[in-house]
Short mmCIF file of C-alpha atoms in Angstrom, two decimals:
data_model
loop_
_atom_site.label_atom_id
_atom_site.label_comp_id
_atom_site.label_asym_id
_atom_site.label_seq_id
_atom_site.Cartn_x
_atom_site.Cartn_y
_atom_site.Cartn_z
CA UNK A 270 -14.73 33.95 73.24
CA UNK A 271 -11.79 35.07 70.94
CA UNK A 272 -11.61 38.28 71.93
CA UNK A 273 -11.74 38.11 75.02
CA UNK A 274 -8.82 35.56 75.14
CA UNK A 275 -6.61 37.25 73.01
CA UNK A 276 -6.97 40.98 74.24
CA UNK A 277 -6.06 39.25 78.03
CA UNK A 278 -2.86 38.03 76.34
CA UNK A 279 -2.36 41.12 74.72
CA UNK A 280 -3.02 43.07 78.18
CA UNK A 281 -0.48 40.82 79.44
CA UNK A 282 1.92 40.96 77.07
CA UNK A 283 2.63 37.93 75.66
CA UNK A 284 4.23 37.58 72.43
CA UNK A 285 4.46 34.49 71.00
CA UNK A 286 2.06 34.02 68.15
CA UNK A 287 2.68 30.09 68.41
CA UNK A 288 0.36 30.83 72.37
CA UNK A 289 -1.99 32.52 71.38
CA UNK A 290 -3.01 30.43 67.87
CA UNK A 291 -2.79 27.16 70.10
CA UNK A 292 -5.51 28.63 72.60
CA UNK A 293 -7.71 29.98 70.01
CA UNK A 294 -7.93 26.68 68.75
CA UNK A 295 -9.08 25.55 71.95
CA UNK A 296 -11.52 28.10 73.58
CA UNK A 297 -12.68 27.03 69.35
CA UNK A 298 -13.02 23.84 70.23
CA UNK A 299 -14.67 24.04 73.78
CA UNK A 300 -17.53 26.57 72.64
CA UNK A 301 -18.21 23.95 69.88
CA UNK A 302 -19.17 21.64 72.24
CA UNK A 303 -20.52 23.96 74.85
CA UNK A 304 -22.92 24.81 71.81
CA UNK A 305 -23.56 21.30 70.56
CA UNK A 306 -23.51 20.33 74.03
CA UNK A 307 -26.84 23.26 74.33
CA UNK A 308 -28.73 22.13 71.33
CA UNK A 309 -28.47 18.66 72.87
CA UNK A 310 -30.60 19.61 75.71
CA UNK A 311 -32.33 21.95 74.37
CA UNK A 312 -33.57 20.19 71.73
CA UNK A 313 -37.38 19.66 72.74
CA UNK A 314 -37.06 23.46 73.51
CA UNK A 315 -35.60 24.81 69.68
CA UNK A 316 -38.55 22.46 68.32
CA UNK A 317 -41.47 23.89 70.77
CA UNK A 318 -39.83 28.12 68.84
CA UNK A 319 -39.40 26.56 65.53
CA UNK A 320 -34.98 26.90 66.05
CA UNK A 321 -33.79 25.58 63.14
CA UNK A 322 -30.38 24.29 63.53
CA UNK A 323 -28.71 20.86 62.68
CA UNK A 324 -30.39 18.60 64.94
CA UNK A 325 -34.15 20.31 64.65
CA UNK A 326 -33.25 20.26 60.68
CA UNK A 327 -32.03 16.10 60.50
CA UNK A 328 -29.06 16.89 59.38
CA UNK A 329 -27.70 15.83 62.73
CA UNK A 330 -29.04 12.76 65.15
CA UNK A 331 -28.22 13.40 68.74
CA UNK A 332 -25.67 10.46 69.03
CA UNK A 333 -24.44 12.04 65.96
CA UNK A 334 -23.70 15.54 67.86
CA UNK A 335 -22.88 13.06 71.16
CA UNK A 336 -19.37 12.22 69.68
CA UNK A 337 -19.18 15.65 68.31
CA UNK A 338 -19.40 17.09 71.90
CA UNK A 339 -16.51 14.61 72.60
CA UNK A 340 -14.20 14.63 69.18
CA UNK A 341 -13.98 18.16 69.74
CA UNK A 342 -13.24 17.55 73.81
CA UNK A 343 -10.68 15.14 73.40
CA UNK A 344 -8.73 17.34 69.97
CA UNK A 345 -8.26 19.96 72.82
CA UNK A 346 -7.32 18.42 75.50
CA UNK A 347 -4.58 16.59 72.76
CA UNK A 348 -4.16 20.04 71.39
CA UNK A 349 -3.08 21.40 75.21
CA UNK A 350 -0.37 18.06 76.43
CA UNK A 351 1.80 19.65 73.18
CA UNK A 352 1.33 22.55 74.25
CA UNK A 353 4.56 24.09 77.06
CA UNK A 354 1.73 25.78 79.46
CA UNK A 355 -0.75 22.38 79.02
CA UNK A 356 -1.69 22.71 82.06
CA UNK A 357 -2.91 26.18 82.11
CA UNK A 358 -4.80 24.95 79.04
CA UNK A 359 -6.17 21.53 80.95
CA UNK A 360 -7.09 23.69 83.41
CA UNK A 361 -9.36 26.30 81.26
CA UNK A 362 -10.67 23.55 79.28
CA UNK A 363 -11.49 21.72 82.93
CA UNK A 364 -13.32 24.81 84.14
CA UNK A 365 -15.19 25.21 80.43
CA UNK A 366 -15.95 21.79 81.06
CA UNK A 367 -17.45 22.50 84.76
CA UNK A 368 -19.37 25.60 83.35
CA UNK A 369 -21.00 24.25 80.19
CA UNK A 370 -22.37 20.98 81.93
CA UNK A 371 -23.51 23.66 85.00
CA UNK A 372 -25.10 25.71 82.01
CA UNK A 373 -26.34 22.34 79.82
CA UNK A 374 -27.07 19.62 81.44
CA UNK A 375 -29.64 18.19 84.61
CA UNK A 376 -30.77 17.84 87.18
CA UNK A 377 -28.60 22.12 87.33
CA UNK A 378 -29.95 23.22 84.26
CA UNK A 379 -28.96 26.98 84.76
CA UNK A 380 -29.89 27.24 81.58
CA UNK A 381 -33.72 27.92 82.76
CA UNK A 382 -32.77 29.60 86.39
CA UNK A 383 -32.30 33.25 85.52
CA UNK A 384 -29.95 35.11 87.18
CA UNK A 385 -27.54 31.47 87.85
CA UNK A 386 -28.04 31.11 84.12
CA UNK A 387 -26.72 34.96 83.57
CA UNK A 388 -23.60 34.59 86.03
CA UNK A 389 -22.87 31.40 84.41
CA UNK A 390 -22.86 32.97 80.81
CA UNK A 391 -20.95 35.98 81.87
CA UNK A 392 -18.12 33.30 83.47
CA UNK A 393 -17.71 31.95 80.15
CA UNK A 394 -17.63 34.35 77.35
CA UNK A 395 -15.79 36.76 79.66
CA UNK A 396 -14.20 36.58 82.72
CA UNK A 397 -12.80 33.65 82.04
CA UNK A 398 -11.91 33.48 78.71
CA UNK A 399 -10.03 37.35 79.71
CA UNK A 400 -8.43 35.75 82.68
CA UNK A 401 -7.05 33.07 80.75
CA UNK A 402 -5.31 34.88 78.39
CA UNK A 403 -3.77 37.04 80.74
CA UNK A 404 -2.22 34.33 82.24
CA UNK A 405 -1.22 32.94 78.87
CA UNK A 406 0.86 36.33 77.97
CA UNK A 407 2.30 36.26 81.24
CA UNK A 408 3.22 32.66 81.64
CA UNK A 409 6.87 32.90 80.94
CA UNK A 410 6.15 30.27 77.51
CA UNK A 411 9.15 28.68 75.74
CA UNK A 412 9.04 27.84 72.54
CA UNK A 413 10.55 24.14 72.34
CA UNK A 414 6.80 22.59 71.26
CA UNK A 415 5.69 22.93 68.19
CA UNK A 416 2.42 23.89 67.73
CA UNK A 417 0.66 21.20 65.97
#
């Protein structure tokens, strides 16, 4: 997801590296949270398919994985709040969070609905990141707040 955000950002004429750096850290955290959430909800499917991940290998408990999801999202929100375009960052965190929940979690579990799962993945991995970068790159940012 870093590449589509970066492409959208530079395409829109973004010039401040701190803006892009903050957004990429947020993207990393939100994507990590969504991936861990997927591993939590797909535990039995992954087990049946002999897929190896930290949960399947026993390196991480489900409870610890839930905590990692919460910590990653809290960190993303915390970073977003100190950046000049906090509302933009928080909006995209919320959109990605809702899409991840719709994709991974019951009752909808769109991961198990072929057409809808592809549509959500298209939004999650291309349309939203590019839109995020485009809006970020053309948002008229101020450099008055430091990147933490």
